[in-house]
Each structure stands twice: as structure tokens, then as C-alpha cells.
């Protein structure tokens, strides 16, 4: 029965809204196709091509007939490459390939893990601002997402004190570091404190580390996998190739989970997708397993770093009163707009695209509409031009 919905749709979908980030990028594409002069700094999608070695491995897999159903949990070659890769990123710690499940993008990994560990009424804490899909995914499990506001003095991150204050009885926590939308990165000590808090309260931690390689400090960003095993009994790490390997369209994501959860996730997708796209798994195995791809990642991250510096320095020089989060990872710049006469993020973005053609994402999509997100995963010339327009627009607002 479909009680409670005037349209006859299931109550499963009561909270469902289209992803705002995807919607904005589609709107920008639509305007471009209609001949408008649009610069899209809305989408969080690298503009680089997939590294040739990974792309070739995908093509080869198709030619070699790797075109049949894969194993539910993913091909062993990819899981083994991912285990080795994650181990190397965390100083050689053991990582068990049997605890890795491959899905169609880390978005599906997130859905599968949430669906496997949360159920009706479960409270899931989400530091806010938060990436659009987390609350939606929790709603789809019939759980209750609770946004816990981060501290503006602290890169919009939160502490265990905030968690205890806002969600003392939570069953879960979804933590994204490096963070989409803020660019903040939790330190090793902060992750450890959160892991201790979660262990003591038997809280599932879903650690979205998809941006781990895109870090502007030394090495990869700190990870839950840098902690000893006894901290990780209820931690699921989400990883993938979309961002650092510029492979968004291949749709491959990974989860490293305790054995019981990994098994449930694989069983779940045995009924929904029969595993992830088979040839794409070979491409991802090459991305994570072939050492030569590392040079591509280093080059792309260096390029993101330059773009980050460009955005930060232009905001500092040309819009000195505007508050922003110092970006330490990912490819997002999160700045505050309410100082422009109390304008909301939504109004700022609507007026900006209409009058200048620049697409950004209002902070409201992430739970706080005093802010706006700019993605610098775009060509430098595009970013420069967009900044000219944003600065001009913001100065007019202040006049
Ligand atoms: N987590 C975060 C924080 C993201 O920004 C994205 C980007 N869409 C994803 C997960 C999902 O990425 P994908 O499904 O392409 O692996
Ligand atoms: N994660 C990216 C973003 O936030 C891609 C869009 C999406 O999957 O939401 O823009």
C-alpha cells in the first residue's frame, strides 16, 4: 500500500529530492547548449581525462571479453589492488581484500552501507554543512539524519563535544574528510578522538575518504585507516576512483568494512545491480594497481593546488571582507555570502548565474544557506574568468 502520499508513491520516498549538485550541473549544461556563456564551477567533477593506463585497461577488458557478470563483491584483481593501495597510503597496515566491496560509484557504496547498518528510526549524525546525498541516503533507510553544525572558527569541523551535545544517542556518524563542501580536513588526533567516541558508544562510523588523495598538506590526508585495528570494529571506509583518478563516469566505488557488513553489502547488491560494471572494474584495478598512474595523480593534485591558490589569493586580495574556509583538501572553496546585505546563498547563486553566467552551488544544498560552494575542478582560464565575474558581482552587491 502507498498510504500517505497524494501521488501514490511509496513512503520510502517521502523525503526524496533530486541531488542539488547534479541538478545545478545539468542546468549549467542546458544553458550552455542553448548558447549561453556559462562557466560551471558548480559540479564537483575533475575536468581531466581518465589516466591513459586506466582507460586502456578498460578498453582491453572489453576486447578480452570481460563483459559478463562480475562477482557480486567485485573482481578479486580490483579488491587486491585496492587493499594494497590503501595499505600503502597508511604506512603498510594490513588491509584485507575480502573486506572490500566494489559498487557502482562510491555513492552506491554509501547507500549500501547505510542500508546495511541503519534502519527505521536510527539517528545518524552528519556534520554540517554536509554533502547533499548523505541525509537523503539516511532517509532512504528510514533512519533519521541529524545535521550537527560544525564550528565556523574551526573550518566548520565538529568535535566529540558537539556530538555528545546534539546526538547523544546516535547509532551512526557519516564523516567526510577531506570534506565536500568545505575543503576542511580532520587531523589524525581529531579522527582518533572521534573513533574513540564512536567505539565507546557503539556508533557506526562511515568515513567518506573519497577525496583522501587530494590533500594540500604532506602526503594523503589523515585517515581512519591510520588508526590501530581495535578502533576500526565499527568503521566503514568509503573510497573510490572518481575524484583523484578523474574517473567519475566509470562509476566505481569501494567500501572497506568489517566482514559481516561487507558480506551484507555484497548480498544487497546481488539483488540490485549484480555488482559493478565489469570492464570498468578492470580500469579501476589499473588505476589503483599500476604504479605509473601515480604520476598522473600527482600531476592532477599539483594542478588542483595551483587552482586552489588562485581562488584563495584572489578572494583575499579582491574581496577581503569575505569569510571562507581555508581549503586543505578536495577541490571546493566554501565562502560566506550573508555579509552582502543578508543575501542567502540561494539568492546569490540565482542572481550570479542570471547576470554573469557563473554556476555555483548554494550552501542551502548542504544545510547552511549563508554560504556558497565554488568547485575549482575546472580549467584555470575558466576559473580566472569566473573569478572576474564573481568579484565584479560581489562588489556591486556591496555598493
Ligand atoms: N562522496 C562525496 C563526498 C562526493 O563528493 C561524491 C561525489 N559525487 C561521492 C561520494 C560519490 O562519488 P562517486 O559515486 O562518483 O564515487
Ligand atoms: N560530488 C560532486 C559534487 O558534490 C558530484 C555531484 C554529486 O554526485 O553530488 O558536486
PDB file of C-alpha atoms in Angstrom, residues 182-353:
ATOM      1  CA  UNK A 182      34.107  22.879   2.857  1.00  0.00           C
ATOM      2  CA  UNK A 183      37.576  21.597   1.890  1.00  0.00           C
ATOM      3  CA  UNK A 184      38.349  21.044   5.596  1.00  0.00           C
ATOM      4  CA  UNK A 185      40.490  18.105   6.651  1.00  0.00           C
ATOM      5  CA  UNK A 186      40.320  16.385  10.050  1.00  0.00           C
ATOM      6  CA  UNK A 187      43.713  15.842  11.683  1.00  0.00           C
ATOM      7  CA  UNK A 188      44.917  12.462  12.891  1.00  0.00           C
ATOM      8  CA  UNK A 189      44.215  13.457  16.506  1.00  0.00           C
ATOM      9  CA  UNK A 190      40.681  14.604  15.656  1.00  0.00           C
ATOM     10  CA  UNK A 191      39.913  11.359  13.830  1.00  0.00           C
ATOM     11  CA  UNK A 192      41.268   9.384  16.752  1.00  0.00           C
ATOM     12  CA  UNK A 193      39.068  11.271  19.220  1.00  0.00           C
ATOM     13  CA  UNK A 194      36.018  10.629  17.029  1.00  0.00           C
ATOM     14  CA  UNK A 195      36.901   6.939  16.664  1.00  0.00           C
ATOM     15  CA  UNK A 196      37.253   6.659  20.457  1.00  0.00           C
ATOM     16  CA  UNK A 197      33.919   8.405  20.965  1.00  0.00           C
ATOM     17  CA  UNK A 198      32.230   6.081  18.446  1.00  0.00           C
ATOM     18  CA  UNK A 199      33.790   2.942  19.902  1.00  0.00           C
ATOM     19  CA  UNK A 200      32.695   3.829  23.423  1.00  0.00           C
ATOM     20  CA  UNK A 201      29.108   4.440  22.284  1.00  0.00           C
ATOM     21  CA  UNK A 202      28.881   1.615  19.729  1.00  0.00           C
ATOM     22  CA  UNK A 203      28.269   4.047  16.887  1.00  0.00           C
ATOM     23  CA  UNK A 204      28.838   3.032  13.262  1.00  0.00           C
ATOM     24  CA  UNK A 205      31.244   5.429  11.578  1.00  0.00           C
ATOM     25  CA  UNK A 206      31.010   5.826   7.846  1.00  0.00           C
ATOM     26  CA  UNK A 207      34.218   7.550   6.837  1.00  0.00           C
ATOM     27  CA  UNK A 208      33.899   9.013   3.362  1.00  0.00           C
ATOM     28  CA  UNK A 209      37.523   9.309   2.252  1.00  0.00           C
ATOM     29  CA  UNK A 210      36.878   9.667  -1.476  1.00  0.00           C
ATOM     30  CA  UNK A 211      38.998  12.878  -1.524  1.00  0.00           C
ATOM     31  CA  UNK A 212      41.857  11.453   0.523  1.00  0.00           C
ATOM     32  CA  UNK A 213      44.472  11.834  -2.208  1.00  0.00           C
ATOM     33  CA  UNK A 214      43.503  15.432  -2.929  1.00  0.00           C
ATOM     34  CA  UNK A 215      45.248  16.935   0.064  1.00  0.00           C
ATOM     35  CA  UNK A 216      47.304  20.129   0.231  1.00  0.00           C
ATOM     36  CA  UNK A 217      49.325  19.090   3.234  1.00  0.00           C
ATOM     37  CA  UNK A 218      52.072  16.471   3.066  1.00  0.00           C
ATOM     38  CA  UNK A 219      51.050  13.026   1.741  1.00  0.00           C
ATOM     39  CA  UNK A 220      47.498  11.710   1.671  1.00  0.00           C
ATOM     40  CA  UNK A 221      45.011  13.198   4.141  1.00  0.00           C
ATOM     41  CA  UNK A 222      44.819  11.550   7.585  1.00  0.00           C
ATOM     42  CA  UNK A 223      42.544   8.501   7.546  1.00  0.00           C
ATOM     43  CA  UNK A 224      40.743   6.204   9.957  1.00  0.00           C
ATOM     44  CA  UNK A 225      42.994   3.532   8.444  1.00  0.00           C
ATOM     45  CA  UNK A 226      45.952   5.236  10.149  1.00  0.00           C
ATOM     46  CA  UNK A 227      44.458   4.064  13.468  1.00  0.00           C
ATOM     47  CA  UNK A 228      45.074   0.647  15.029  1.00  0.00           C
ATOM     48  CA  UNK A 229      42.629  -2.200  14.302  1.00  0.00           C
ATOM     49  CA  UNK A 230      40.819  -2.041  17.607  1.00  0.00           C
ATOM     50  CA  UNK A 231      39.484   1.404  16.662  1.00  0.00           C
ATOM     51  CA  UNK A 232      38.005   0.094  13.444  1.00  0.00           C
ATOM     52  CA  UNK A 233      35.478  -2.515  14.560  1.00  0.00           C
ATOM     53  CA  UNK A 234      32.552  -0.290  13.599  1.00  0.00           C
ATOM     54  CA  UNK A 235      34.223   1.843  10.931  1.00  0.00           C
ATOM     55  CA  UNK A 236      33.483   1.568   7.226  1.00  0.00           C
ATOM     56  CA  UNK A 237      35.838   3.440   4.916  1.00  0.00           C
ATOM     57  CA  UNK A 238      34.490   4.669   1.592  1.00  0.00           C
ATOM     58  CA  UNK A 239      36.977   5.180  -1.204  1.00  0.00           C
ATOM     59  CA  UNK A 240      36.868   5.374  -4.985  1.00  0.00           C
ATOM     60  CA  UNK A 241      38.438   6.411  -8.235  1.00  0.00           C
ATOM     61  CA  UNK A 242      36.046   9.171  -9.344  1.00  0.00           C
ATOM     62  CA  UNK A 243      37.905  12.136  -7.899  1.00  0.00           C
ATOM     63  CA  UNK A 244      41.693  11.658  -7.679  1.00  0.00           C
ATOM     64  CA  UNK A 245      41.714   9.460 -10.809  1.00  0.00           C
ATOM     65  CA  UNK A 246      39.260  11.553 -12.827  1.00  0.00           C
ATOM     66  CA  UNK A 247      37.009   8.538 -13.398  1.00  0.00           C
ATOM     67  CA  UNK A 248      33.545   9.827 -12.474  1.00  0.00           C
ATOM     68  CA  UNK A 249      31.827   8.251 -15.472  1.00  0.00           C
ATOM     69  CA  UNK A 250      33.272   4.784 -14.932  1.00  0.00           C
ATOM     70  CA  UNK A 251      31.158   4.528 -11.775  1.00  0.00           C
ATOM     71  CA  UNK A 252      33.418   2.531  -9.497  1.00  0.00           C
ATOM     72  CA  UNK A 253      33.437   2.976  -5.729  1.00  0.00           C
ATOM     73  CA  UNK A 254      34.760   0.903  -2.856  1.00  0.00           C
ATOM     74  CA  UNK A 255      33.905   0.190   0.752  1.00  0.00           C
ATOM     75  CA  UNK A 256      36.247  -1.403   3.282  1.00  0.00           C
ATOM     76  CA  UNK A 257      34.045  -2.787   6.022  1.00  0.00           C
ATOM     77  CA  UNK A 258      34.033  -5.318   8.861  1.00  0.00           C
ATOM     78  CA  UNK A 259      33.435  -8.832   7.406  1.00  0.00           C
ATOM     79  CA  UNK A 260      29.763  -9.041   8.402  1.00  0.00           C
ATOM     80  CA  UNK A 261      28.927  -5.676   6.852  1.00  0.00           C
ATOM     81  CA  UNK A 262      30.919  -6.387   3.680  1.00  0.00           C
ATOM     82  CA  UNK A 263      29.020  -9.651   3.238  1.00  0.00           C
ATOM     83  CA  UNK A 264      25.669  -7.905   3.699  1.00  0.00           C
ATOM     84  CA  UNK A 265      26.584  -5.192   1.200  1.00  0.00           C
ATOM     85  CA  UNK A 266      27.546  -7.775  -1.418  1.00  0.00           C
ATOM     86  CA  UNK A 267      24.318  -9.717  -0.800  1.00  0.00           C
ATOM     87  CA  UNK A 268      22.329  -6.492  -1.115  1.00  0.00           C
ATOM     88  CA  UNK A 269      23.810  -5.641  -4.475  1.00  0.00           C
ATOM     89  CA  UNK A 270      23.394  -9.226  -5.657  1.00  0.00           C
ATOM     90  CA  UNK A 271      19.690  -8.293  -5.803  1.00  0.00           C
ATOM     91  CA  UNK A 272      20.016  -4.744  -7.065  1.00  0.00           C
ATOM     92  CA  UNK A 273      22.866  -4.493  -9.558  1.00  0.00           C
ATOM     93  CA  UNK A 274      24.735  -7.839  -9.644  1.00  0.00           C
ATOM     94  CA  UNK A 275      27.900  -5.930  -8.883  1.00  0.00           C
ATOM     95  CA  UNK A 276      29.551  -3.027 -10.634  1.00  0.00           C
ATOM     96  CA  UNK A 277      30.249  -2.598 -14.351  1.00  0.00           C
ATOM     97  CA  UNK A 278      32.713  -5.352 -15.153  1.00  0.00           C
ATOM     98  CA  UNK A 279      35.133  -3.691 -17.628  1.00  0.00           C
ATOM     99  CA  UNK A 280      35.154  -0.517 -15.504  1.00  0.00           C
ATOM    100  CA  UNK A 281      36.431  -2.634 -12.608  1.00  0.00           C
ATOM    101  CA  UNK A 282      39.485  -3.540 -14.704  1.00  0.00           C
ATOM    102  CA  UNK A 283      40.093   0.118 -15.432  1.00  0.00           C
ATOM    103  CA  UNK A 284      39.884   0.902 -11.702  1.00  0.00           C
ATOM    104  CA  UNK A 285      42.217  -2.026 -10.918  1.00  0.00           C
ATOM    105  CA  UNK A 286      44.808  -0.459 -13.244  1.00  0.00           C
ATOM    106  CA  UNK A 287      44.250   2.998 -11.706  1.00  0.00           C
ATOM    107  CA  UNK A 288      44.901   1.737  -8.188  1.00  0.00           C
ATOM    108  CA  UNK A 289      47.360  -1.032  -9.033  1.00  0.00           C
ATOM    109  CA  UNK A 290      49.639   0.275 -11.780  1.00  0.00           C
ATOM    110  CA  UNK A 291      52.380   2.417 -10.268  1.00  0.00           C
ATOM    111  CA  UNK A 292      52.676   4.527 -13.423  1.00  0.00           C
ATOM    112  CA  UNK A 293      49.237   6.053 -12.758  1.00  0.00           C
ATOM    113  CA  UNK A 294      50.658   7.643  -9.631  1.00  0.00           C
ATOM    114  CA  UNK A 295      52.394  10.271 -11.789  1.00  0.00           C
ATOM    115  CA  UNK A 296      49.023  11.295 -13.219  1.00  0.00           C
ATOM    116  CA  UNK A 297      47.531  11.638  -9.747  1.00  0.00           C
ATOM    117  CA  UNK A 298      50.482  13.736  -8.569  1.00  0.00           C
ATOM    118  CA  UNK A 299      50.169  15.974 -11.634  1.00  0.00           C
ATOM    119  CA  UNK A 300      46.406  16.453 -11.192  1.00  0.00           C
ATOM    120  CA  UNK A 301      46.741  17.189  -7.481  1.00  0.00           C
ATOM    121  CA  UNK A 302      49.500  19.733  -8.235  1.00  0.00           C
ATOM    122  CA  UNK A 303      47.133  21.395 -10.685  1.00  0.00           C
ATOM    123  CA  UNK A 304      44.300  21.468  -8.102  1.00  0.00           C
ATOM    124  CA  UNK A 305      46.749  23.024  -5.649  1.00  0.00           C
ATOM    125  CA  UNK A 306      47.574  25.841  -8.103  1.00  0.00           C
ATOM    126  CA  UNK A 307      43.899  26.499  -8.732  1.00  0.00           C
ATOM    127  CA  UNK A 308      43.214  26.500  -5.021  1.00  0.00           C
ATOM    128  CA  UNK A 309      45.911  29.110  -4.522  1.00  0.00           C
ATOM    129  CA  UNK A 310      44.492  31.197  -7.340  1.00  0.00           C
ATOM    130  CA  UNK A 311      40.998  31.232  -5.803  1.00  0.00           C
ATOM    131  CA  UNK A 312      42.213  31.855  -2.252  1.00  0.00           C
ATOM    132  CA  UNK A 313      44.581  34.673  -3.225  1.00  0.00           C
ATOM    133  CA  UNK A 314      42.036  36.447  -5.398  1.00  0.00           C
ATOM    134  CA  UNK A 315      39.378  36.301  -2.664  1.00  0.00           C
ATOM    135  CA  UNK A 316      41.909  37.570  -0.101  1.00  0.00           C
ATOM    136  CA  UNK A 317      43.026  40.448  -2.295  1.00  0.00           C
ATOM    137  CA  UNK A 318      39.840  41.442  -4.040  1.00  0.00           C
ATOM    138  CA  UNK A 319      37.115  40.555  -1.540  1.00  0.00           C
ATOM    139  CA  UNK A 320      38.991  40.959   1.750  1.00  0.00           C
ATOM    140  CA  UNK A 321      35.868  41.100   3.932  1.00  0.00           C
ATOM    141  CA  UNK A 322      34.505  37.753   2.762  1.00  0.00           C
ATOM    142  CA  UNK A 323      34.838  34.867   5.201  1.00  0.00           C
ATOM    143  CA  UNK A 324      35.842  31.474   3.788  1.00  0.00           C
ATOM    144  CA  UNK A 325      37.060  28.096   4.966  1.00  0.00           C
ATOM    145  CA  UNK A 326      40.776  27.634   4.332  1.00  0.00           C
ATOM    146  CA  UNK A 327      40.675  24.700   1.895  1.00  0.00           C
ATOM    147  CA  UNK A 328      43.111  21.942   2.858  1.00  0.00           C
ATOM    148  CA  UNK A 329      41.778  19.175   0.641  1.00  0.00           C
ATOM    149  CA  UNK A 330      39.239  18.195  -2.062  1.00  0.00           C
ATOM    150  CA  UNK A 331      38.549  20.869  -4.714  1.00  0.00           C
ATOM    151  CA  UNK A 332      35.964  23.092  -3.103  1.00  0.00           C
ATOM    152  CA  UNK A 333      36.073  26.660  -1.850  1.00  0.00           C
ATOM    153  CA  UNK A 334      33.318  27.491   0.633  1.00  0.00           C
ATOM    154  CA  UNK A 335      32.621  31.165   1.258  1.00  0.00           C
ATOM    155  CA  UNK A 336      30.086  33.118   3.219  1.00  0.00           C
ATOM    156  CA  UNK A 337      27.683  35.480   1.470  1.00  0.00           C
ATOM    157  CA  UNK A 338      25.313  36.721   4.166  1.00  0.00           C
ATOM    158  CA  UNK A 339      27.629  39.677   4.785  1.00  0.00           C
ATOM    159  CA  UNK A 340      26.375  41.055   1.447  1.00  0.00           C
ATOM    160  CA  UNK A 341      23.307  42.711   2.988  1.00  0.00           C
ATOM    161  CA  UNK A 342      21.903  39.452   4.374  1.00  0.00           C
ATOM    162  CA  UNK A 343      21.548  37.750   0.981  1.00  0.00           C
ATOM    163  CA  UNK A 344      21.069  33.955   1.075  1.00  0.00           C
ATOM    164  CA  UNK A 345      23.292  31.504  -0.788  1.00  0.00           C
ATOM    165  CA  UNK A 346      20.356  30.576  -2.996  1.00  0.00           C
ATOM    166  CA  UNK A 347      19.668  34.172  -3.970  1.00  0.00           C
ATOM    167  CA  UNK A 348      23.367  34.857  -4.506  1.00  0.00           C
ATOM    168  CA  UNK A 349      23.700  31.873  -6.867  1.00  0.00           C
ATOM    169  CA  UNK A 350      20.470  32.598  -8.733  1.00  0.00           C
ATOM    170  CA  UNK A 351      21.424  36.225  -9.351  1.00  0.00           C
ATOM    171  CA  UNK A 352      25.019  35.268 -10.183  1.00  0.00           C
ATOM    172  CA  UNK A 353      24.092  32.778 -12.899  1.00  0.00           C
TER     173      UNK A 353
END
